[in-house]
PDB file of C-alpha atoms in Angstrom:
ATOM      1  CA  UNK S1388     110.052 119.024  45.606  1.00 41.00           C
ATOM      2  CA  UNK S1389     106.610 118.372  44.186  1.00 39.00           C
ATOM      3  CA  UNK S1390     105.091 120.376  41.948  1.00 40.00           C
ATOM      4  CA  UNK S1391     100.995 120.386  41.183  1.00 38.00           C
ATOM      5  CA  UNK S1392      99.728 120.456  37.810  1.00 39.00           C
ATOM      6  CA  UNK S1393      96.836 122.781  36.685  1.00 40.00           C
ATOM      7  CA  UNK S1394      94.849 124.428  34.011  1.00 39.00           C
ATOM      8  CA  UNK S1395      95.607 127.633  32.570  1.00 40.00           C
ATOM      9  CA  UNK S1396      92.481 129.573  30.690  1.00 38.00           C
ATOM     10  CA  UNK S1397      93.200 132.592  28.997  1.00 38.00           C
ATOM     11  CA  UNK S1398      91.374 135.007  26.548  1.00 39.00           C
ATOM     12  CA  UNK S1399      91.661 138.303  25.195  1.00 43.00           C
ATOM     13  CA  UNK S1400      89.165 141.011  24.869  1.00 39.00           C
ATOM     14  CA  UNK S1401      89.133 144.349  22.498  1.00 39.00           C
ATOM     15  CA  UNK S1402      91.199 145.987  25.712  1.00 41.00           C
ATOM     16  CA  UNK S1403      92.773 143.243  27.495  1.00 48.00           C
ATOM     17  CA  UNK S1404      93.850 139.850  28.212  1.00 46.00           C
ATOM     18  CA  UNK S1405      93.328 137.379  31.180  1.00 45.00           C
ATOM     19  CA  UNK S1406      94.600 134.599  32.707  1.00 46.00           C
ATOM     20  CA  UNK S1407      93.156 132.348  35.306  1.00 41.00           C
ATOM     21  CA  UNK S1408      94.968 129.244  36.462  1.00 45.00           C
ATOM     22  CA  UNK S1409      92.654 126.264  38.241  1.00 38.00           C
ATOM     23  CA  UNK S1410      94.595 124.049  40.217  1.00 42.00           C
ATOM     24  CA  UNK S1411      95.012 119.972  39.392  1.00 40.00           C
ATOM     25  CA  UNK S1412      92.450 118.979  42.097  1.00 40.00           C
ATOM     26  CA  UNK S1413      89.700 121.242  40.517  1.00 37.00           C
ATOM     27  CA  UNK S1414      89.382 118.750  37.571  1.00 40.00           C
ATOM     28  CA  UNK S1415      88.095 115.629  39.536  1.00 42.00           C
ATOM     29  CA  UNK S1416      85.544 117.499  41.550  1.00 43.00           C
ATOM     30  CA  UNK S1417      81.928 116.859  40.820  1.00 43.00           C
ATOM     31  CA  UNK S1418      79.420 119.404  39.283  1.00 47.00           C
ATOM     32  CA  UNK S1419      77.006 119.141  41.976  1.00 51.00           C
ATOM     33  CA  UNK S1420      73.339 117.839  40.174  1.00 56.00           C
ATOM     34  CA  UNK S1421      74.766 117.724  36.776  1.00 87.00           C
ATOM     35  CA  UNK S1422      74.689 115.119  34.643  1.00 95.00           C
ATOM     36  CA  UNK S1423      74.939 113.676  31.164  1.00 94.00           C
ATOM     37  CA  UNK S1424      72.452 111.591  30.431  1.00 96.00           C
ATOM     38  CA  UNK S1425      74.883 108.318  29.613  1.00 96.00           C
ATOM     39  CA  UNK S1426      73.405 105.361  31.657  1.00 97.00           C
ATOM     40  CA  UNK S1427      76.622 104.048  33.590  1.00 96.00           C
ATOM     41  CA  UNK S1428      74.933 101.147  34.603  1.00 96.00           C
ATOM     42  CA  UNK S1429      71.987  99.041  35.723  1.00 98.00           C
ATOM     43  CA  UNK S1430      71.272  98.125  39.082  1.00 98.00           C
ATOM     44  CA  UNK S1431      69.029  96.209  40.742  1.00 98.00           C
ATOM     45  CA  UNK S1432      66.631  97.403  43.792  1.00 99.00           C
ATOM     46  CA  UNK S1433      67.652  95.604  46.777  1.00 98.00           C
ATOM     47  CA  UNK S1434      66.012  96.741  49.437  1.00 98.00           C
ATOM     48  CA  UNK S1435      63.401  99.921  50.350  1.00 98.00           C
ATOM     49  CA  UNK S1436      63.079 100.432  54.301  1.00 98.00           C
ATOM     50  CA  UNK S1437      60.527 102.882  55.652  1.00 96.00           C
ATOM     51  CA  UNK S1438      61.692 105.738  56.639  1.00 94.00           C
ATOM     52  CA  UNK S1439      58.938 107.917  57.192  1.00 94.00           C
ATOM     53  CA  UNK S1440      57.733 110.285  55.378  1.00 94.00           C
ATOM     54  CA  UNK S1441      59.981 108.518  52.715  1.00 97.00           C
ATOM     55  CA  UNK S1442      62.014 105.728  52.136  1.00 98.00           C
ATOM     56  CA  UNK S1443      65.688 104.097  52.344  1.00 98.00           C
ATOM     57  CA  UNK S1444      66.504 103.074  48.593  1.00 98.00           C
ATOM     58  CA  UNK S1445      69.050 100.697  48.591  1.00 98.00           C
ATOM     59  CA  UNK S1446      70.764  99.455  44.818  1.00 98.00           C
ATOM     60  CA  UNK S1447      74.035  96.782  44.231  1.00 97.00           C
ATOM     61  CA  UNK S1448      75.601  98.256  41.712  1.00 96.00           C
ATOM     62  CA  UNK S1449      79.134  96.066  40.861  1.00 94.00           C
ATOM     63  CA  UNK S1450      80.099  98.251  38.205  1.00 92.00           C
ATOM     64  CA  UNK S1451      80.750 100.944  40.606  1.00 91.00           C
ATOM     65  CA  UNK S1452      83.214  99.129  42.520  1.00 89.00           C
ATOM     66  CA  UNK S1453      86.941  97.805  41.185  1.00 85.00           C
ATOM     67  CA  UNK S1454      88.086  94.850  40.641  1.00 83.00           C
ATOM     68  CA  UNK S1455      89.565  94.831  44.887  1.00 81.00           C
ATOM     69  CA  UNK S1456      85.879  95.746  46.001  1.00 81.00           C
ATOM     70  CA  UNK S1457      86.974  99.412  45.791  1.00 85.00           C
ATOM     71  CA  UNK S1458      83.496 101.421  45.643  1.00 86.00           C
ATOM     72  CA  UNK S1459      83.880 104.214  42.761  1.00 86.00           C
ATOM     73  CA  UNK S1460      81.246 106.812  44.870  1.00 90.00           C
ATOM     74  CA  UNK S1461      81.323 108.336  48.709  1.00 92.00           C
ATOM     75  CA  UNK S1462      79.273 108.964  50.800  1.00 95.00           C
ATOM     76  CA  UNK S1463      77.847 112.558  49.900  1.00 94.00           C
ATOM     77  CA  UNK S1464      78.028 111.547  45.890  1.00 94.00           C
ATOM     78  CA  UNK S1465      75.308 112.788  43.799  1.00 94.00           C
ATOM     79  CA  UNK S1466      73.786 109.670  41.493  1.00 96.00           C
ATOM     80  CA  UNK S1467      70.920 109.918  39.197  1.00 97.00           C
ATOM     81  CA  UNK S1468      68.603 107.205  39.900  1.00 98.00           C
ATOM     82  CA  UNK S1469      66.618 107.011  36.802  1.00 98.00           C
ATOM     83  CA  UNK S1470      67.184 110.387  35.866  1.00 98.00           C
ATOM     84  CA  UNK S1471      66.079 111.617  39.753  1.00 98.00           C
ATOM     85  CA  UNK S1472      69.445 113.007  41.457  1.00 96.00           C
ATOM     86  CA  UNK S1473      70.082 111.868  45.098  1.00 97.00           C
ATOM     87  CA  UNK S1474      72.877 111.421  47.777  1.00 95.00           C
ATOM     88  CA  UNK S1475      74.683 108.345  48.609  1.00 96.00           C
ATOM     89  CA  UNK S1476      73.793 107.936  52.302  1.00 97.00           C
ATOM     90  CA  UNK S1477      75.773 104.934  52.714  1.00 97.00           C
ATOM     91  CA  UNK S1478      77.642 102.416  51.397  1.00 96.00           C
ATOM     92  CA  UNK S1479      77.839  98.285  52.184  1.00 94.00           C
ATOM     93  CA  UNK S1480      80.304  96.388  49.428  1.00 91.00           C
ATOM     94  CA  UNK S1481      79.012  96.902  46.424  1.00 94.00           C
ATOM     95  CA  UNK S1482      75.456  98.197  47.667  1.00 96.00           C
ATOM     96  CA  UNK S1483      74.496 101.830  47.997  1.00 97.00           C
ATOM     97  CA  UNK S1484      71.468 103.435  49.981  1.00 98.00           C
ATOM     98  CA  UNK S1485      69.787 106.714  49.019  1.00 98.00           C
ATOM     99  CA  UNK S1486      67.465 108.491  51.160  1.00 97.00           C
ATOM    100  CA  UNK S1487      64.009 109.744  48.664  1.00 97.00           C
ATOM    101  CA  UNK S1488      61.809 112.600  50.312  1.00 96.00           C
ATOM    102  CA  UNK S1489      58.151 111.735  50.488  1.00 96.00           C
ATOM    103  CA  UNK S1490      57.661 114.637  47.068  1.00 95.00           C
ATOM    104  CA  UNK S1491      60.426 112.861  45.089  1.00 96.00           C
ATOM    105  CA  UNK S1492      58.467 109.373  45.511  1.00 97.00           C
ATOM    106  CA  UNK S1493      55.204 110.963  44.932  1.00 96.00           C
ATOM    107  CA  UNK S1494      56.633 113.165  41.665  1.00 96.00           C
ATOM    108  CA  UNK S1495      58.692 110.217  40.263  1.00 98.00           C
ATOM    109  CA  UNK S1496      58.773 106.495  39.569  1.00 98.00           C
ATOM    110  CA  UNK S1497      60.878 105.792  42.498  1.00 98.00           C
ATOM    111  CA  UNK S1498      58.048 105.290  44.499  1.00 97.00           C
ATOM    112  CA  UNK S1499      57.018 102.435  42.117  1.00 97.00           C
ATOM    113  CA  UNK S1500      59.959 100.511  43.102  1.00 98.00           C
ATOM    114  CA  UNK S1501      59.689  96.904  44.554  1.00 98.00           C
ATOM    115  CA  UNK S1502      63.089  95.004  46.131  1.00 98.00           C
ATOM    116  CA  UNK S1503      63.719  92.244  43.798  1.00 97.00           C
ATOM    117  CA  UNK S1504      62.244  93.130  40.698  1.00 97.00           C
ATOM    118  CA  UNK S1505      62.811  96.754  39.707  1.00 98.00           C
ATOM    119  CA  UNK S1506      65.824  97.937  38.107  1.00 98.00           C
ATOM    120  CA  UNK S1507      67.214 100.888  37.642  1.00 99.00           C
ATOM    121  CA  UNK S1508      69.901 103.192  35.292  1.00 98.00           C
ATOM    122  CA  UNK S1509      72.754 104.728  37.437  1.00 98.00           C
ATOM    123  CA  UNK S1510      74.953 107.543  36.535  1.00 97.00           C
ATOM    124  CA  UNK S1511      77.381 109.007  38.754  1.00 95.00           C
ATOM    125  CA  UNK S1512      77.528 113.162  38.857  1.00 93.00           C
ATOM    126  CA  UNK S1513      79.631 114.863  35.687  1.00 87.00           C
ATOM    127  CA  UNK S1514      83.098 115.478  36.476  1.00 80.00           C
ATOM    128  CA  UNK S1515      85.330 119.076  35.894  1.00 78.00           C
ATOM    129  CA  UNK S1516      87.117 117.708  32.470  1.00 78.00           C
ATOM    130  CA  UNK S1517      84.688 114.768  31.519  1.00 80.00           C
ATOM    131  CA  UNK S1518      83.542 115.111  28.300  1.00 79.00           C
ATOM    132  CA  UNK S1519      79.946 115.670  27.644  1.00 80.00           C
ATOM    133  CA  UNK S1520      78.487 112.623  25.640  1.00 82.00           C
ATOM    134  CA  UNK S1521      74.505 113.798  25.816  1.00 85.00           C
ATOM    135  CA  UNK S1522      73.813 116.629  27.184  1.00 90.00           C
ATOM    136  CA  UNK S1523      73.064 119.123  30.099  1.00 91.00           C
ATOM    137  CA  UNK S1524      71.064 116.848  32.614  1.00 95.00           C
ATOM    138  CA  UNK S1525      70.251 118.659  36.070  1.00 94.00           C
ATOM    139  CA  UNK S1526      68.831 115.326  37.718  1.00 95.00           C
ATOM    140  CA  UNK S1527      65.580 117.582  38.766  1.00 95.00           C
ATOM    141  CA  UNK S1528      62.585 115.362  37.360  1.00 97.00           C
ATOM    142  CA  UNK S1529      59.703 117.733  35.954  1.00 97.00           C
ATOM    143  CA  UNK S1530      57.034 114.708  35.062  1.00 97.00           C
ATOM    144  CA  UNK S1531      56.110 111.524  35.034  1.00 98.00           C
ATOM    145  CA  UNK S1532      55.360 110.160  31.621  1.00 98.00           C
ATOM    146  CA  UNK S1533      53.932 107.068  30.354  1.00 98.00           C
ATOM    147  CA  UNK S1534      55.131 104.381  27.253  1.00 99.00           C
ATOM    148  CA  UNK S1535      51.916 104.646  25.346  1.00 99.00           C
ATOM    149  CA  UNK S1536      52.841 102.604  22.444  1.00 99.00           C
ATOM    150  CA  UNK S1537      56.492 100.489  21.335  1.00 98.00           C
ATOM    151  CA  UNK S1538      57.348  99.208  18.088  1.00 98.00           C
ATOM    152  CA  UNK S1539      60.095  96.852  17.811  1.00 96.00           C
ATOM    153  CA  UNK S1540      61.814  96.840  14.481  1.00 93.00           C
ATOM    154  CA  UNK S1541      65.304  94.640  15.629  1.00 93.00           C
ATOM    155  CA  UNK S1542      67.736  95.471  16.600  1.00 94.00           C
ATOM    156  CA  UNK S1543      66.225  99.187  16.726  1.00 96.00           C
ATOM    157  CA  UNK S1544      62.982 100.087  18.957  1.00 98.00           C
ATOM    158  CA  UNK S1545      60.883 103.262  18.577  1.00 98.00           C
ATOM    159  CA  UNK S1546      58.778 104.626  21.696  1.00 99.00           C
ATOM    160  CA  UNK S1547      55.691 106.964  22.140  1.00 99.00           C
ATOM    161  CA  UNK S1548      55.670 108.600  25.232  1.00 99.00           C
ATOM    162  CA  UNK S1549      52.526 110.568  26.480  1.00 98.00           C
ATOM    163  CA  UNK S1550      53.562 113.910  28.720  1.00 98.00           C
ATOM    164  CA  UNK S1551      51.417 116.758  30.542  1.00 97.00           C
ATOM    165  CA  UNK S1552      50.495 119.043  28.386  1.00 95.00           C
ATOM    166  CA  UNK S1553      52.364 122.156  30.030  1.00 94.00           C
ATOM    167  CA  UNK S1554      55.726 120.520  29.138  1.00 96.00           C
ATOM    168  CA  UNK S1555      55.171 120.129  25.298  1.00 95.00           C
ATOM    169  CA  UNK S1556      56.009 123.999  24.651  1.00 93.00           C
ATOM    170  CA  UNK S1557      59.880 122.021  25.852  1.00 95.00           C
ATOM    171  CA  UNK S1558      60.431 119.623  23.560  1.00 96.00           C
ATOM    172  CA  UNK S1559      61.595 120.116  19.719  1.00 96.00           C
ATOM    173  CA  UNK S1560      62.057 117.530  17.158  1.00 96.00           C
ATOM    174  CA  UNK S1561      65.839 116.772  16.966  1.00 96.00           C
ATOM    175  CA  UNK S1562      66.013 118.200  20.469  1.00 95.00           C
ATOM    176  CA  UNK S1563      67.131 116.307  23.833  1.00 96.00           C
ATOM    177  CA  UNK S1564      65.094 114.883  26.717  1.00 98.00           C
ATOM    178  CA  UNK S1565      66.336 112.841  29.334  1.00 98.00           C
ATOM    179  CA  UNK S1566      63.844 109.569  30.055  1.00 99.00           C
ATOM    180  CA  UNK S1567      64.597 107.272  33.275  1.00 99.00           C
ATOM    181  CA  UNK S1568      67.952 109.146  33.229  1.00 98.00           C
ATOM    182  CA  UNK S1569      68.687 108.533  29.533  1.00 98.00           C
ATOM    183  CA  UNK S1570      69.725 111.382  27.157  1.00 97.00           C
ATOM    184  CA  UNK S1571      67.515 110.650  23.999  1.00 98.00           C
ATOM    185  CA  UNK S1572      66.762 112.700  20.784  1.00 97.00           C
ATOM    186  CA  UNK S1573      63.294 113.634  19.787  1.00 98.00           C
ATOM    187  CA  UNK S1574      61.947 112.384  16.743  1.00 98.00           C
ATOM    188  CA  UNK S1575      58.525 113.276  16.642  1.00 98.00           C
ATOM    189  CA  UNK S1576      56.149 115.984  19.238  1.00 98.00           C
ATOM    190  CA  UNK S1577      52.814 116.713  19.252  1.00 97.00           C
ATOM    191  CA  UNK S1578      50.825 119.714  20.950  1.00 95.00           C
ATOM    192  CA  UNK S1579      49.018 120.584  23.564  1.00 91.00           C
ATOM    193  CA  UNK S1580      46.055 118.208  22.651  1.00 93.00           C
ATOM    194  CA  UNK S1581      48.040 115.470  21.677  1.00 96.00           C
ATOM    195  CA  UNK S1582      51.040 115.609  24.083  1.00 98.00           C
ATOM    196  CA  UNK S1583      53.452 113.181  23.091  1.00 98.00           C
ATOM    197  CA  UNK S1584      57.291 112.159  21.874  1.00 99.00           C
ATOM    198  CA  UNK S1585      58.989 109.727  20.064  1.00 99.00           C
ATOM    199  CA  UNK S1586      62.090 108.178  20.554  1.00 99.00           C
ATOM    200  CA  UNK S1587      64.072 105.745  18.436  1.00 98.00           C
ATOM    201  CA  UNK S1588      66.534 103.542  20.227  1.00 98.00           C
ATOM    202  CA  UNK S1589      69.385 101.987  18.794  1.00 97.00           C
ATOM    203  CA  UNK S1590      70.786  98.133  20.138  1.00 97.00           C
ATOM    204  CA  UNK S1591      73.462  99.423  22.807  1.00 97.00           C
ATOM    205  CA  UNK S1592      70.728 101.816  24.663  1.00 97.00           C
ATOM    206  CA  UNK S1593      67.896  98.913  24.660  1.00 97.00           C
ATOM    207  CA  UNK S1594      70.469  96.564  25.955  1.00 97.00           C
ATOM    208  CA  UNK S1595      72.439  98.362  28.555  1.00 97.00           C
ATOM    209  CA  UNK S1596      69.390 101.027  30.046  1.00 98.00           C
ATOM    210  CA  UNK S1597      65.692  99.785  31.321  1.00 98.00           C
ATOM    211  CA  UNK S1598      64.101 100.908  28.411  1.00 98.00           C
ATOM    212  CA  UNK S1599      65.071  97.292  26.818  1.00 97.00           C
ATOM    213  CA  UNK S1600      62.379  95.958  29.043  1.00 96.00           C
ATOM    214  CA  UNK S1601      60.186  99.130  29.492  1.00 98.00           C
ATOM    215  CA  UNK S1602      56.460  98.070  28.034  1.00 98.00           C
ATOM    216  CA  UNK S1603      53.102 100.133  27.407  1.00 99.00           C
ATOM    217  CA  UNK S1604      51.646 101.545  30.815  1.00 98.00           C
ATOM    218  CA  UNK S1605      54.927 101.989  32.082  1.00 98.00           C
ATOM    219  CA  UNK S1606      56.030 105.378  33.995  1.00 98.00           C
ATOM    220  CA  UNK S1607      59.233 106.448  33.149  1.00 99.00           C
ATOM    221  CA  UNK S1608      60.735 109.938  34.683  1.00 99.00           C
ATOM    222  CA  UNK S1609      61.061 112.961  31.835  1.00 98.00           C
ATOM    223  CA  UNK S1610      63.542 116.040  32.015  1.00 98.00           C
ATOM    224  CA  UNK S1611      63.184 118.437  29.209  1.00 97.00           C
ATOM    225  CA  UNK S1612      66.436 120.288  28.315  1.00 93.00           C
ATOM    226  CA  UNK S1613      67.266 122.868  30.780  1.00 89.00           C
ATOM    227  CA  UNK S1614      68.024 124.813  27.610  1.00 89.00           C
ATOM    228  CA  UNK S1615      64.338 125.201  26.092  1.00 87.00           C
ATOM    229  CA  UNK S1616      63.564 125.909  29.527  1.00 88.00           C
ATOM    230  CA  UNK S1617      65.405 129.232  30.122  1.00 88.00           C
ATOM    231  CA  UNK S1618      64.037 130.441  26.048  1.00 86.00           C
ATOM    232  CA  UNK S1619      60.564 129.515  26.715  1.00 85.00           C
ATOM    233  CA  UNK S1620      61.200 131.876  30.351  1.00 84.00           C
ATOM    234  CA  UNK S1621      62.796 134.395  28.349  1.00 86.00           C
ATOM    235  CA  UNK S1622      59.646 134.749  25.264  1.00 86.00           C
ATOM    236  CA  UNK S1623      57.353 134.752  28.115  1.00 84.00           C
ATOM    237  CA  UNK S1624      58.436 137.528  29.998  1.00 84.00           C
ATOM    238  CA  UNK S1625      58.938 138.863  27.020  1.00 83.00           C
ATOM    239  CA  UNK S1626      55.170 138.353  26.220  1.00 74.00           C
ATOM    240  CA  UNK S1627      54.204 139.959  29.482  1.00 62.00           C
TER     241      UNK S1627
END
């Protein structure tokens, strides 16, 4: 007789106590759109068939798959492609085709790609019991920004990215923003006349994300943290 393994929560309150019990399966399910901001891997951009109004994205990806060709995502996954969430459609080996709407090419840098050249940073959908390396990433792209000036000090890097003005208000020094799909930490922000950040990157995120490549004039996807989002909601409302 089998017997399946789960989690028990529990907590007590000033007049009770509770118990909920989540059963084994629970803890390998995806969080639909949520992600972490830890760059699994880099892929390159095989192929991009029409598919009007937008486009068949198509990525090889080895890491995903074991060492017996096993792929690691199903059809239906969520996967940030540079920080932009989308659906595995289908799935060849160790290649695997999204399908982009014609607003997600338009309002990110996926509709830069070119088969053959571009890569990109993959990161498969947060798991119930993963741990949370970076933070709270939704995979919903608010802007495209634009490497505006890089310093290389090796092994380290520090970028300037410029942003649209109406996002600054999100972004804190020591806060997190998510760039190409990439958890970073704000060093430096300016205002609303000057909007910019500052990143510095150490060796292991230059050499295993595209940033190790990324050079002035570049677009790169931005997320602020979902976080300043809801506060700057809240003090408006409260303002009104």
């Amino acid at each position: 007789m089998s017997k399946t393994l789960g989690v028990v929560l529990s907590w007590r309150s000033l007049s009770n106590e509770r118990q909920i019990e989540y059963p084994a399966p629970i803890l390998n399910r995806p969080c639909p759109f949520m992600f972490t901001g830890l760059i699994e891997t880099l892929a390159d951009v095989v192929a991009i068939d029409d598919q009007p109004p937008g486009k068949r994205i198509t990525v090889a990806a080895p890491a995903f798959c074991s060492d017996d060709g096993t792929p690691g995502a199903s059809i239906g996954d969520s996967i940030a492609i540079n920080g932009c969430c989308l659906t595995v459609v289908e799935i060849e080996a160790e290649r695997f085709s999204f399908e982009a709407g014609e607003e997600t090419l338009q309002r990110t840098n996926l509709g830069q790609l070119h088969p053959g050249e571009s890569r990109v940073n993959l990161e498969r959908a947060l798991a119930v019991g993963d741990r949370l390396g970076g933070h709270y990433v939704t995979g919903h792209v608010d802007a495209i920004g634009k490497l505006t000036q890089r310093t290389d000090d090796p092994p380290w890097s520090h970028l300037k990215f410029s942003i649209p003005g109406q996002y600054i208000h999100q972004i804190v020094a020591k806060g997190s923003i998510t760039v190409d799909g990439i958890s970073l930490t704000v060093v430096d922000v300016g205002d609303a006349d000057d909007a910019y950040f500052t990143v510095a990157l150490i060796p292991h995120t230059l050499a295993a994300t595209t940033l190790g490549h990324c050079i002035v004039g570049d677009t790169v996807n931005l997320e602020t943290d979902i976080l300043a989002k809801y506060v700057q909601r809240s003090l408006q409302q409260r303002g009104n």
